[in-house]
Coordinates of C-alpha atoms and ligand atoms in Angstrom, one line a residue:
M16 CA -14.4 -5.5 31.3
Q17 CA -16.1 -8.6 30.0
I18 CA -13.2 -10.6 28.5
D19 CA -13.0 -14.3 28.9
P20 CA -9.4 -15.4 28.3
S21 CA -10.3 -18.3 26.1
F22 CA -13.2 -16.6 24.2
D23 CA -15.0 -19.8 23.3
T24 CA -18.6 -19.4 22.4
S25 CA -20.0 -21.3 25.4
S26 CA -18.3 -18.9 27.8
F27 CA -19.6 -16.0 25.8
M28 CA -23.1 -17.4 26.0
A29 CA -22.7 -17.6 29.8
V30 CA -21.6 -14.0 30.0
A31 CA -24.5 -12.9 27.7
A32 CA -27.0 -14.9 29.7
A33 CA -25.8 -13.4 33.0
S34 CA -26.1 -9.9 31.5
P35 CA -29.1 -9.8 29.1
S36 CA -28.6 -6.1 28.4
S37 CA -25.2 -6.9 26.9
L38 CA -26.6 -9.5 24.4
I39 CA -25.8 -9.0 20.9
Y40 CA -28.7 -9.5 18.5
T41 CA -28.0 -12.3 16.2
R42 CA -30.0 -15.0 14.4
S43 CA -29.0 -18.4 15.8
S44 CA -29.0 -21.2 13.3
S45 CA -31.9 -22.8 15.2
T46 CA -34.3 -19.9 14.5
S47 CA -35.6 -19.0 11.1
G48 CA -36.7 -15.5 12.0
G49 CA -34.7 -13.0 10.0
R50 CA -32.8 -15.7 7.9
I51 CA -33.2 -15.5 4.2
P52 CA -35.5 -18.3 3.2
G53 CA -34.3 -20.6 0.4
S54 CA -36.6 -19.2 -2.3
A55 CA -35.8 -15.6 -1.4
R56 CA -32.1 -16.5 -1.3
R57 CA -32.4 -17.8 -4.9
T58 CA -34.2 -14.7 -6.0
T59 CA -31.5 -12.6 -4.6
A60 CA -28.9 -14.6 -6.4
V61 CA -30.7 -14.3 -9.7
V62 CA -31.0 -10.5 -9.4
M63 CA -27.3 -10.2 -8.5
A64 CA -26.2 -12.5 -11.3
A65 CA -28.2 -10.3 -13.7
G66 CA -26.6 -7.2 -12.3
N67 CA -23.1 -8.6 -12.9
G68 CA -23.4 -8.7 -16.7
G69 CA -20.7 -6.1 -17.5
G70 CA -18.8 -3.3 -15.8
R71 CA -15.7 -2.9 -13.8
R72 CA -14.3 -5.5 -11.4
M73 CA -12.4 -4.3 -8.3
P74 CA -9.7 -6.3 -6.6
H75 CA -11.5 -7.7 -3.6
V76 CA -10.3 -8.4 -0.1
L77 CA -12.4 -10.0 2.6
T78 CA -11.4 -9.2 6.1
V79 CA -12.3 -11.7 8.8
A80 CA -11.8 -9.7 12.0
G81 CA -13.2 -7.9 15.0
S82 CA -14.9 -4.6 15.0
D83 CA -13.1 -1.8 16.8
S84 CA -15.5 0.9 18.0
S85 CA -12.8 3.5 17.8
A86 CA -12.3 2.6 14.1
G87 CA -8.5 2.8 14.4
A88 CA -8.0 -1.0 14.1
G89 CA -10.0 -4.1 13.2
I90 CA -12.4 -4.3 10.3
Q91 CA -12.8 -0.5 10.2
A92 CA -9.0 -0.1 9.6
D93 CA -9.0 -2.9 7.1
I94 CA -11.8 -1.4 5.0
K95 CA -10.2 2.0 5.0
A96 CA -6.7 0.7 4.2
C97 CA -7.9 -1.6 1.4
R98 CA -9.9 1.3 -0.2
A99 CA -6.9 3.6 0.1
L100 CA -4.9 1.1 -2.0
G101 CA -7.7 0.7 -4.5
A102 CA -9.3 -2.6 -3.4
Y103 CA -12.9 -3.3 -2.3
C104 CA -13.1 -4.7 1.2
S105 CA -16.0 -6.9 2.5
S106 CA -16.1 -7.9 6.2
V107 CA -17.0 -10.9 8.3
I108 CA -17.1 -9.8 11.9
T109 CA -15.8 -12.3 14.5
A110 CA -16.2 -10.1 17.6
V111 CA -17.5 -6.7 18.6
T112 CA -15.1 -4.8 20.8
A113 CA -15.7 -1.7 22.9
Q114 CA -12.5 0.2 22.7
N115 CA -11.2 3.7 22.4
T116 CA -7.8 5.5 22.5
V117 CA -7.4 4.4 26.2
G118 CA -7.7 0.6 25.7
V119 CA -10.2 -2.2 25.3
Q120 CA -13.2 -2.1 27.6
G121 CA -15.2 -5.1 26.4
V122 CA -15.3 -7.9 23.9
H123 CA -18.4 -9.8 22.5
P124 CA -17.4 -12.7 20.3
V125 CA -19.9 -13.4 17.5
P126 CA -21.2 -17.0 17.7
E127 CA -19.3 -19.4 15.5
A128 CA -22.3 -20.4 13.5
F129 CA -23.0 -16.8 12.6
V130 CA -19.4 -16.3 11.6
A131 CA -19.9 -19.3 9.3
E132 CA -23.0 -17.7 7.9
Q133 CA -21.3 -14.4 7.2
L134 CA -18.5 -16.3 5.4
R135 CA -20.9 -18.2 3.3
S136 CA -22.8 -15.1 2.3
V137 CA -19.7 -13.3 1.1
L138 CA -17.6 -16.1 -0.3
S139 CA -20.5 -17.7 -2.2
D140 CA -21.3 -14.5 -4.0
M141 CA -18.7 -11.9 -4.2
A142 CA -15.6 -13.3 -6.1
V143 CA -13.2 -12.6 -3.2
D144 CA -9.5 -12.5 -4.3
V145 CA -7.8 -12.5 -1.0
V146 CA -8.9 -13.2 2.6
K147 CA -7.2 -11.3 5.4
T148 CA -7.7 -12.4 9.0
G149 CA -7.4 -10.2 12.1
M150 CA -8.9 -11.1 15.6
L151 CA -10.1 -14.7 15.6
P152 CA -11.3 -15.1 19.2
S153 CA -11.6 -18.9 19.4
V154 CA -10.3 -22.1 18.0
G155 CA -13.9 -22.7 16.8
V156 CA -13.8 -19.6 14.6
I157 CA -10.5 -20.7 13.2
K158 CA -11.9 -24.1 12.3
V159 CA -15.0 -22.5 10.8
L160 CA -12.8 -20.2 8.6
C161 CA -10.6 -23.2 7.5
R162 CA -13.7 -25.1 6.4
S163 CA -15.0 -22.1 4.5
L164 CA -11.7 -21.6 2.7
Q165 CA -11.7 -25.3 1.7
E166 CA -15.2 -24.9 0.3
F167 CA -14.5 -21.5 -1.4
P168 CA -10.8 -21.2 -2.2
V169 CA -9.3 -17.8 -2.8
K170 CA -6.1 -16.6 -4.4
A171 CA -4.3 -15.8 -1.2
L172 CA -4.7 -15.9 2.6
V173 CA -3.0 -13.2 4.8
V174 CA -3.0 -14.1 8.5
D175 CA -2.3 -11.4 11.0
P176 CA -2.2 -13.4 14.2
V177 CA -3.8 -10.8 16.4
M178 CA -3.4 -11.6 20.1
V179 CA -2.7 -8.4 21.9
S180 CA -3.9 -4.9 21.1
T181 CA -1.5 -1.9 20.8
S182 CA -2.8 -0.9 24.2
G183 CA -1.6 -4.2 25.7
D184 CA -5.1 -5.8 26.1
M185 CA -5.5 -9.5 25.2
L186 CA -7.6 -10.1 22.2
A187 CA -7.3 -13.9 21.9
G188 CA -6.8 -16.5 24.5
P189 CA -4.0 -19.0 24.6
S190 CA -6.1 -21.7 23.1
T191 CA -6.2 -19.9 19.7
L192 CA -2.4 -20.4 19.5
S193 CA -2.9 -24.1 18.7
G194 CA -5.7 -23.1 16.2
Y195 CA -3.2 -20.9 14.3
R196 CA -0.4 -23.5 14.5
D197 CA -2.4 -26.6 13.7
E198 CA -5.1 -25.3 11.4
L199 CA -4.7 -22.0 9.7
F200 CA -1.0 -21.5 9.1
A201 CA -0.8 -24.4 6.6
M202 CA -3.3 -22.5 4.4
A203 CA -1.6 -19.1 4.8
D204 CA 0.4 -17.3 2.0
I205 CA 1.8 -15.0 4.6
V206 CA 1.7 -14.6 8.4
T207 CA 2.5 -11.2 9.9
P208 CA 3.2 -11.5 13.7
N209 CA 4.7 -8.6 15.7
L210 CA 7.5 -9.5 18.2
K211 CA 5.0 -10.3 21.0
E212 CA 2.9 -12.5 18.8
A213 CA 6.0 -14.3 17.2
S214 CA 7.2 -15.0 20.7
A215 CA 3.8 -16.3 21.9
L216 CA 3.6 -18.5 18.8
L217 CA 7.0 -20.0 19.6
G218 CA 6.4 -20.7 23.3
G219 CA 7.5 -17.4 24.8
I220 CA 11.0 -17.2 23.4
S221 CA 12.8 -13.8 23.8
L222 CA 13.2 -11.8 20.6
R223 CA 15.7 -8.9 21.0
T224 CA 17.7 -8.6 17.8
V225 CA 17.2 -8.8 14.0
S226 CA 19.0 -12.1 14.1
D227 CA 16.4 -13.4 16.7
M228 CA 13.7 -12.2 14.3
C229 CA 15.2 -14.2 11.4
S230 CA 15.3 -17.4 13.6
A231 CA 11.7 -16.7 14.6
A232 CA 10.6 -16.2 11.0
K233 CA 12.2 -19.6 10.1
S234 CA 10.5 -21.4 13.0
I235 CA 7.1 -19.9 12.1
H236 CA 7.7 -20.8 8.5
N237 CA 8.2 -24.4 9.6
L238 CA 4.6 -24.3 10.9
G239 CA 3.3 -24.1 7.3
P240 CA 2.8 -20.6 5.9
R241 CA 4.5 -19.9 2.6
N242 CA 5.9 -16.5 3.8
V243 CA 6.5 -14.9 7.2
L244 CA 6.9 -11.2 8.1
V245 CA 8.1 -10.6 11.6
K246 CA 7.4 -7.0 12.5
G247 CA 10.1 -5.5 14.6
G248 CA 8.4 -2.2 15.4
H249 CA 8.8 -2.8 19.1
L250 CA 12.4 -4.1 19.0
P251 CA 14.3 -2.6 22.0
D252 CA 17.2 -0.2 21.6
S253 CA 16.6 0.4 17.9
S254 CA 16.1 3.7 16.2
E255 CA 14.7 1.9 13.1
A256 CA 11.6 -0.2 12.5
T257 CA 13.1 -3.2 10.9
D258 CA 10.8 -6.0 9.7
V259 CA 12.1 -9.4 8.6
F260 CA 10.5 -11.1 5.6
F261 CA 11.3 -14.8 5.0
D262 CA 10.0 -16.7 1.9
G263 CA 11.5 -20.1 2.9
E264 CA 14.8 -19.4 1.2
N265 CA 15.9 -15.8 1.6
Y266 CA 15.6 -13.3 4.5
H267 CA 14.9 -9.7 3.6
A268 CA 15.5 -7.0 6.3
L269 CA 13.0 -4.3 5.4
R270 CA 14.2 -1.2 7.2
G271 CA 12.2 2.0 7.8
S272 CA 12.6 4.9 10.1
R273 CA 10.8 4.8 13.5
L274 CA 8.4 7.6 13.7
N275 CA 7.7 9.3 17.0
S276 CA 3.9 9.5 17.0
R277 CA 1.0 8.9 19.5
N278 CA -1.2 7.7 16.6
T279 CA -0.1 4.1 16.0
H280 CA -3.3 2.3 16.9
G281 CA -4.1 -0.2 14.1
T282 CA -0.8 -0.2 12.3
G283 CA -0.6 -4.0 12.3
C284 CA -4.2 -4.4 10.9
T285 CA -3.4 -1.8 8.3
L286 CA -0.2 -3.4 7.2
A287 CA -1.8 -6.8 6.7
S288 CA -4.7 -5.3 4.9
C289 CA -2.4 -3.4 2.6
I290 CA -0.5 -6.6 1.8
A291 CA -3.9 -8.2 1.0
A292 CA -5.0 -5.3 -1.2
E293 CA -1.7 -5.4 -3.1
L294 CA -2.0 -9.2 -3.6
A295 CA -5.6 -8.8 -4.8
K296 CA -4.2 -6.2 -7.3
G297 CA -1.8 -8.9 -8.6
S298 CA 1.5 -7.8 -6.9
P299 CA 4.1 -10.5 -6.1
M300 CA 4.4 -11.1 -2.4
L301 CA 7.6 -9.2 -1.6
Q302 CA 6.4 -6.2 -3.6
A303 CA 3.1 -6.3 -1.8
V304 CA 4.9 -6.3 1.5
R305 CA 7.1 -3.4 0.5
R306 CA 4.2 -1.3 -0.8
A307 CA 2.2 -2.0 2.3
K308 CA 5.1 -0.9 4.5
T309 CA 5.5 2.3 2.5
F310 CA 1.8 3.0 2.8
V311 CA 1.9 2.5 6.6
E312 CA 4.9 4.8 6.9
S313 CA 3.1 7.5 4.9
A314 CA -0.1 7.1 6.9
L315 CA 1.9 7.4 10.2
D316 CA 3.7 10.4 8.9
H317 CA 0.5 12.1 7.8
S318 CA -1.3 11.3 11.0
K319 CA 1.3 12.3 13.5
D320 CA -0.5 15.6 14.4
L321 CA -4.0 14.2 14.6
L322 CA -5.9 14.7 17.8
I323 CA -8.6 12.0 18.2
G324 CA -9.5 10.8 21.7
N325 CA -7.9 11.5 25.0
G326 CA -6.0 8.3 25.5
P327 CA -2.4 7.4 24.9
Q328 CA -3.0 5.7 21.5
G329 CA -4.7 7.5 18.6
P330 CA -5.7 6.1 15.2
L331 CA -4.2 6.6 11.8
D332 CA -5.9 8.6 9.1
H333 CA -5.9 5.9 6.3
L334 CA -7.5 8.2 3.8
F335 CA -4.9 11.0 4.2
D336 CA -4.7 11.3 0.4
L337 CA -8.2 12.7 0.3
S338 CA -7.2 15.7 2.4
S339 CA -4.5 17.0 0.0
T340 CA -5.2 20.5 -1.3
H341 CA -6.6 19.5 -4.7
A342 CA -8.8 16.8 -3.2
R343 CA -10.3 19.2 -0.8
T344 CA -11.5 21.3 -3.7
A345 CA -12.2 18.6 -6.2
G346 CA -13.1 15.3 -4.6
A347 CA -11.5 12.1 -5.8
R348 CA -8.4 12.4 -8.1
S349 CA -6.9 10.1 -10.6
F350 CA -3.3 10.6 -9.5
D351 CA -1.6 7.7 -7.7
A352 CA 1.8 8.6 -6.3
N353 CA 3.0 5.0 -6.8
D354 CA 2.9 5.8 -10.6
L355 CA 6.1 7.8 -10.0
F356 CA 8.0 4.5 -9.4
L357 CA 9.8 4.4 -12.8
Y358 CA 9.2 7.8 -14.5
A359 CA 10.4 8.0 -18.2
V360 CA 11.2 11.5 -19.5
T361 CA 11.7 11.6 -23.3
D362 CA 14.3 13.5 -25.2
S363 CA 13.9 13.9 -29.0
G364 CA 17.6 14.5 -29.5
M365 CA 18.5 11.1 -28.0
N366 CA 15.7 9.3 -29.9
S367 CA 16.7 10.7 -33.2
K368 CA 20.3 9.8 -32.5
W369 CA 19.2 6.2 -32.1
G370 CA 16.9 6.5 -35.2
R371 CA 13.6 6.0 -33.4
S372 CA 10.4 8.0 -33.2
I373 CA 9.0 9.4 -29.9
L374 CA 6.1 6.9 -30.2
D375 CA 8.4 3.9 -30.5
A376 CA 10.5 5.1 -27.6
V377 CA 7.5 5.7 -25.3
E378 CA 6.0 2.3 -26.3
A379 CA 9.3 0.5 -25.5
S380 CA 9.7 2.3 -22.1
I381 CA 6.2 1.1 -21.1
E382 CA 6.9 -2.4 -22.3
G383 CA 10.0 -2.3 -20.0
G384 CA 7.9 -1.2 -17.1
A385 CA 7.8 2.6 -17.0
T386 CA 4.9 3.7 -14.8
I387 CA 4.5 7.3 -16.0
V388 CA 5.8 9.1 -19.1
Q389 CA 6.7 12.8 -19.6
L390 CA 7.2 14.2 -23.1
R391 CA 10.1 16.6 -22.8
E392 CA 10.5 17.7 -26.4
K393 CA 12.5 20.9 -26.2
E394 CA 13.1 21.3 -29.9
A395 CA 9.7 20.2 -31.3
A396 CA 7.5 22.6 -33.3
T397 CA 4.2 23.0 -31.5
R398 CA 2.2 21.2 -34.2
D399 CA 4.6 18.2 -34.2
F400 CA 4.6 18.2 -30.4
I401 CA 0.8 18.0 -30.3
E402 CA 0.8 15.2 -33.0
A403 CA 3.4 13.2 -31.1
A404 CA 1.5 13.7 -27.8
N405 CA -1.8 12.5 -29.4
A406 CA -0.1 9.3 -30.7
C407 CA 1.7 8.7 -27.4
L408 CA -1.6 9.2 -25.4
G409 CA -3.1 6.3 -27.4
I410 CA -0.3 4.0 -26.2
C411 CA -0.3 5.3 -22.7
R412 CA -4.0 5.1 -22.2
S413 CA -4.1 1.5 -23.5
H414 CA -1.6 0.6 -20.7
G415 CA -3.1 2.7 -18.0
V416 CA 0.1 4.8 -17.8
P417 CA -0.3 8.6 -17.3
L418 CA 1.3 10.9 -19.9
L419 CA 2.5 14.4 -18.8
I420 CA 3.8 17.2 -21.0
N421 CA 6.9 19.1 -20.1
D422 CA 6.5 22.9 -19.7
R423 CA 3.7 23.3 -22.3
V424 CA 0.3 23.7 -20.7
D425 CA -1.1 24.7 -24.1
V426 CA 0.0 21.3 -25.6
A427 CA -1.4 19.4 -22.6
L428 CA -4.7 21.2 -23.1
A429 CA -4.7 20.6 -26.8
C430 CA -4.3 16.9 -26.6
D431 CA -6.1 16.4 -23.2
A432 CA -2.9 14.9 -21.7
D433 CA -3.0 13.7 -18.1
G434 CA -1.1 16.7 -16.9
V435 CA 2.1 18.8 -17.0
H436 CA 5.5 19.0 -15.4
V437 CA 6.7 22.6 -14.8
G438 CA 10.0 24.0 -13.4
Q439 CA 10.8 27.1 -11.3
S440 CA 11.1 29.3 -14.4
D441 CA 8.0 27.9 -16.2
M442 CA 4.3 28.7 -15.6
P443 CA 3.7 28.8 -11.9
A444 CA 1.9 25.6 -10.7
R445 CA -1.0 27.6 -9.2
V446 CA -1.6 29.2 -12.6
A447 CA -1.3 25.9 -14.4
R448 CA -3.8 24.5 -11.8
S449 CA -6.3 27.2 -12.5
I450 CA -6.0 26.6 -16.2
L451 CA -6.0 22.8 -16.2
G452 CA -8.6 22.3 -13.4
P453 CA -8.5 20.0 -10.5
Q454 CA -8.4 16.6 -12.3
K455 CA -5.0 17.0 -14.1
I456 CA -1.7 16.0 -12.7
I457 CA 0.8 18.7 -12.0
G458 CA 4.5 18.1 -11.1
V459 CA 6.9 20.8 -10.1
S460 CA 10.7 20.8 -10.1
C461 CA 12.1 21.7 -6.6
K462 CA 15.6 21.9 -5.3
T463 CA 14.8 23.3 -1.8
A464 CA 12.3 22.7 1.0
A465 CA 10.8 26.1 0.5
Q466 CA 10.1 25.3 -3.2
A467 CA 8.5 22.0 -2.1
E468 CA 6.3 23.9 0.4
E469 CA 5.2 26.3 -2.3
A470 CA 4.5 23.5 -4.8
W471 CA 2.2 22.0 -2.2
A472 CA 0.4 25.3 -1.5
D473 CA 0.0 25.8 -5.2
G474 CA -1.9 22.6 -5.6
A475 CA 0.7 20.4 -7.2
D476 CA 0.5 16.6 -7.1
Y477 CA 4.1 15.7 -6.8
I478 CA 7.6 17.3 -7.0
G479 CA 10.6 16.2 -9.0
C480 CA 13.8 16.8 -7.0
G481 CA 17.3 17.0 -8.4
G482 CA 19.9 16.9 -9.7
V483 CA 20.5 14.0 -7.4
F484 CA 23.7 13.4 -9.4
P485 CA 25.5 15.4 -12.1
T486 CA 23.9 15.2 -15.5
T487 CA 24.7 16.3 -19.1
T488 CA 21.1 16.0 -20.2
K489 CA 20.1 19.4 -18.8
A490 CA 22.6 22.2 -19.2
N491 CA 23.8 24.1 -16.1
N492 CA 21.7 22.0 -13.7
L493 CA 22.5 22.4 -10.1
T494 CA 23.4 19.1 -8.4
V495 CA 21.8 18.9 -4.9
G496 CA 23.4 15.5 -4.1
L497 CA 21.9 12.6 -2.1
D498 CA 21.9 14.6 1.1
G499 CA 20.2 17.7 -0.4
F500 CA 17.7 15.4 -2.0
K501 CA 16.9 13.6 1.3
A502 CA 16.4 16.9 3.1
V503 CA 13.8 18.0 0.4
C504 CA 12.1 14.6 0.7
L505 CA 11.9 14.9 4.5
A506 CA 10.4 18.4 4.2
S507 CA 8.0 17.6 1.3
K508 CA 4.3 17.2 1.9
L509 CA 4.0 15.9 -1.6
P510 CA 5.3 12.7 -3.1
V511 CA 8.8 13.0 -4.6
V512 CA 10.4 11.6 -7.6
A513 CA 14.2 11.8 -7.9
I514 CA 15.9 13.1 -11.1
G515 CA 19.3 13.9 -12.5
G516 CA 22.1 11.5 -13.5
I517 CA 20.1 8.4 -12.3
S518 CA 20.9 5.1 -13.9
S519 CA 20.9 1.4 -13.0
A520 CA 24.3 2.0 -11.3
N521 CA 23.0 4.4 -8.7
A522 CA 19.2 4.0 -8.6
G523 CA 19.5 1.6 -5.7
S524 CA 21.4 4.2 -3.6
V525 CA 18.6 6.7 -4.2
M526 CA 15.7 4.4 -3.1
E527 CA 17.7 3.3 -0.1
I528 CA 17.3 6.7 1.6
S529 CA 13.9 5.2 2.4
V530 CA 11.9 8.3 3.2
P531 CA 8.1 7.8 2.9
S532 CA 7.6 10.7 0.5
L533 CA 10.1 9.2 -2.0
K534 CA 8.1 7.3 -4.6
G535 CA 10.5 6.6 -7.5
V536 CA 13.1 7.8 -10.0
A537 CA 12.8 9.8 -13.2
V538 CA 15.3 9.1 -16.0
V539 CA 16.1 10.5 -19.4
S540 CA 19.4 9.2 -20.7
A541 CA 19.4 5.9 -18.8
L542 CA 16.5 4.9 -21.0
F543 CA 16.5 6.9 -24.2
D544 CA 20.3 7.2 -24.7
R545 CA 20.6 3.5 -24.7
E546 CA 20.4 0.9 -27.5
C547 CA 17.5 -1.1 -26.1
I548 CA 15.0 0.9 -24.1
V549 CA 13.0 -2.2 -23.0
T550 CA 16.1 -3.9 -21.5
E551 CA 17.2 -0.8 -19.7
A552 CA 13.7 -0.2 -18.3
R553 CA 13.4 -3.7 -17.1
R554 CA 16.9 -3.6 -15.4
L555 CA 16.0 -0.3 -13.7
K556 CA 12.6 -1.5 -12.5
S557 CA 14.1 -4.7 -11.0
I558 CA 16.8 -2.6 -9.2
L559 CA 14.1 -0.3 -7.8
M560 CA 12.0 -3.2 -6.6
D561 CA 14.9 -4.8 -4.9
S562 CA 16.1 -1.6 -3.3
S563 CA 13.0 -0.1 -1.9
S564 CA 14.6 -1.0 1.4
P565 CA 18.2 -0.4 2.2
H566 CA 19.3 -4.0 2.8
P567 CA 17.0 -6.1 0.8
K568 CA 18.7 -9.4 1.3
L569 CA 20.0 -10.2 4.7
M570 CA 21.4 -13.7 4.4
V571 CA 21.8 -15.5 7.7
Ligands
LIG625 C1 10.1 14.6 -13.1 C2 10.8 15.9 -13.5 N1 11.5 16.5 -12.6 C3 12.2 17.6 -12.9 C4 12.2 18.1 -14.2 C5 12.8 19.4 -14.6 O1 11.9 20.4 -15.0 P1 12.4 21.9 -15.3 O2 13.2 22.3 -14.1 O3 11.3 22.7 -15.7 O4 13.5 21.6 -16.4 P2 13.1 21.2 -17.9 O5 12.8 19.7 -17.9 O6 12.0 22.0 -18.4 O7 14.4 21.4 -18.7 C6 11.4 17.4 -15.2 N2 11.3 17.7 -16.4 N3 10.8 16.3 -14.8
3NM626 C1 15.2 17.2 -16.9 C2 16.0 17.3 -15.7 N1 15.7 18.0 -14.6 C3 16.6 17.9 -13.7 C4 16.5 18.5 -12.4 O1 17.4 18.4 -11.6 O2 15.5 19.1 -12.1 S1 17.9 16.9 -14.1 C5 17.2 16.6 -15.6 C6 17.8 15.7 -16.6 C7 17.8 14.3 -16.2 O3 18.3 13.6 -17.3 P1 19.2 12.3 -17.0 O4 18.3 11.3 -16.4 O5 19.7 11.9 -18.4 O6 20.3 12.7 -16.1
MG627 MG1 10.6 23.2 -17.5

């Protein structure tokens, strides 16, 4: 194994010189061969500028990290994770590693001057929103990065202080600790050490409890970053994976269940990349962290049966969403399970009671933060239903909010809605799928694990599970309770939205069950049987955001 503990470029050169066959092919700054000459560089820039005239921008993350030949971690994980969350990911490679599911067999740091050149190429051209760092093998590379960020500022910097791989191999020497502490942390919006890294950054202190993690988060915060996430995945004697987030004022204990899986290689890189992708999309920091954590939990869950490699640590399948039934037959889909977060289900009776049209009600729910809308108009004549749906589609499309139709596949087809929601006595989901085709969203009401399994096999996109609590909105509805609901969530291969008797008084308790498949709550009366829909939607949304983990504010 060719690993120099300090990983500075001079020692790398010595290793390379002693073993020419292991040289990496790079253009040193002293040779012009292969470099883009000034005039050609200008031509390239002009062509690119011309090509940028119109079109769609994607949130853009640049990862500055090492390459992992097994593709479970490093830049390969970062690119996949960012794409899974809808961001474009460019990459500056700081080192090339030879590794697999057994461990790390070799490391080739990229010369600092060439790291600088890659940084200039990307940052000068590509409108990067967020930079995320992984393996930074020398203090020199850290300094190069700091200089580049001063020259080309970005919206946010996410620092994952990678020092030790999941297999226990060293990926950065002790000298890089001072680089992090003295140079990079002051520029960071968030730093995401695991327990070993947090301990190393703080001189080897022992971290055994959540309270220790809070103290560590505070000490690391004192080194300059605006936020710190200490990941407790390896906390001893704990059945939960609790992370501590500290923003300089409040501590948030973000709890998740610890999943028993061999395939955990690259979870740290993935989490930091997901935070970066969410920040690039415009999420506030705590929300970005929560969404990233939820994604990692889902990826871990979906990857637990994967068999890749013969070693003890396999990779995650970041693009697990692509392998759901509908995607297998239809390629990329427009459904994003995170849209289920605050699901507004209309009721014409309630809206006419309060003297407002369906359109006004839908518009107000979206203004308050609803992320998906279902038109559930049980009494409407078909013609009126189609007319209302067409009007609502205009509003929903202009806000990027999907609109589904309750029960009526014909109405959904007539107005080209985004999909339907069907129950156990409505048209079977597999028939709806064959009529609507692969691109439309289909939700199915389920009260049992068997129904959830059938919905998945039928090609549904999500399930609605309830009644979580008693409700008067739907006559004779069976209440499954929080325990019954959790059991269905645990069994479901599809994302789940909770429904039935949910309001701002109990939405927190639903989200706190913290099962990866649970994506949000669906409400009728809590929005539409209220005087001000906007106010109620805002209230619910903020409760949901605060309670995506069971104990959001742990004050110590
Ligand atoms: C999100 C969501 N979940 C469940 C239902 C209930 O559907 P269903 O069982 O078909 O009952 P009706 O809504 O048709 O009365 C739903 N509509 N939405
Ligand atoms: C439409 C519907 N479906 C349910 C189910 O359990 O499947 S409960 C329900 C009504 C939900 O209304 P509210 O938010 O006012 O309780
Ligand atoms: Mg129905």
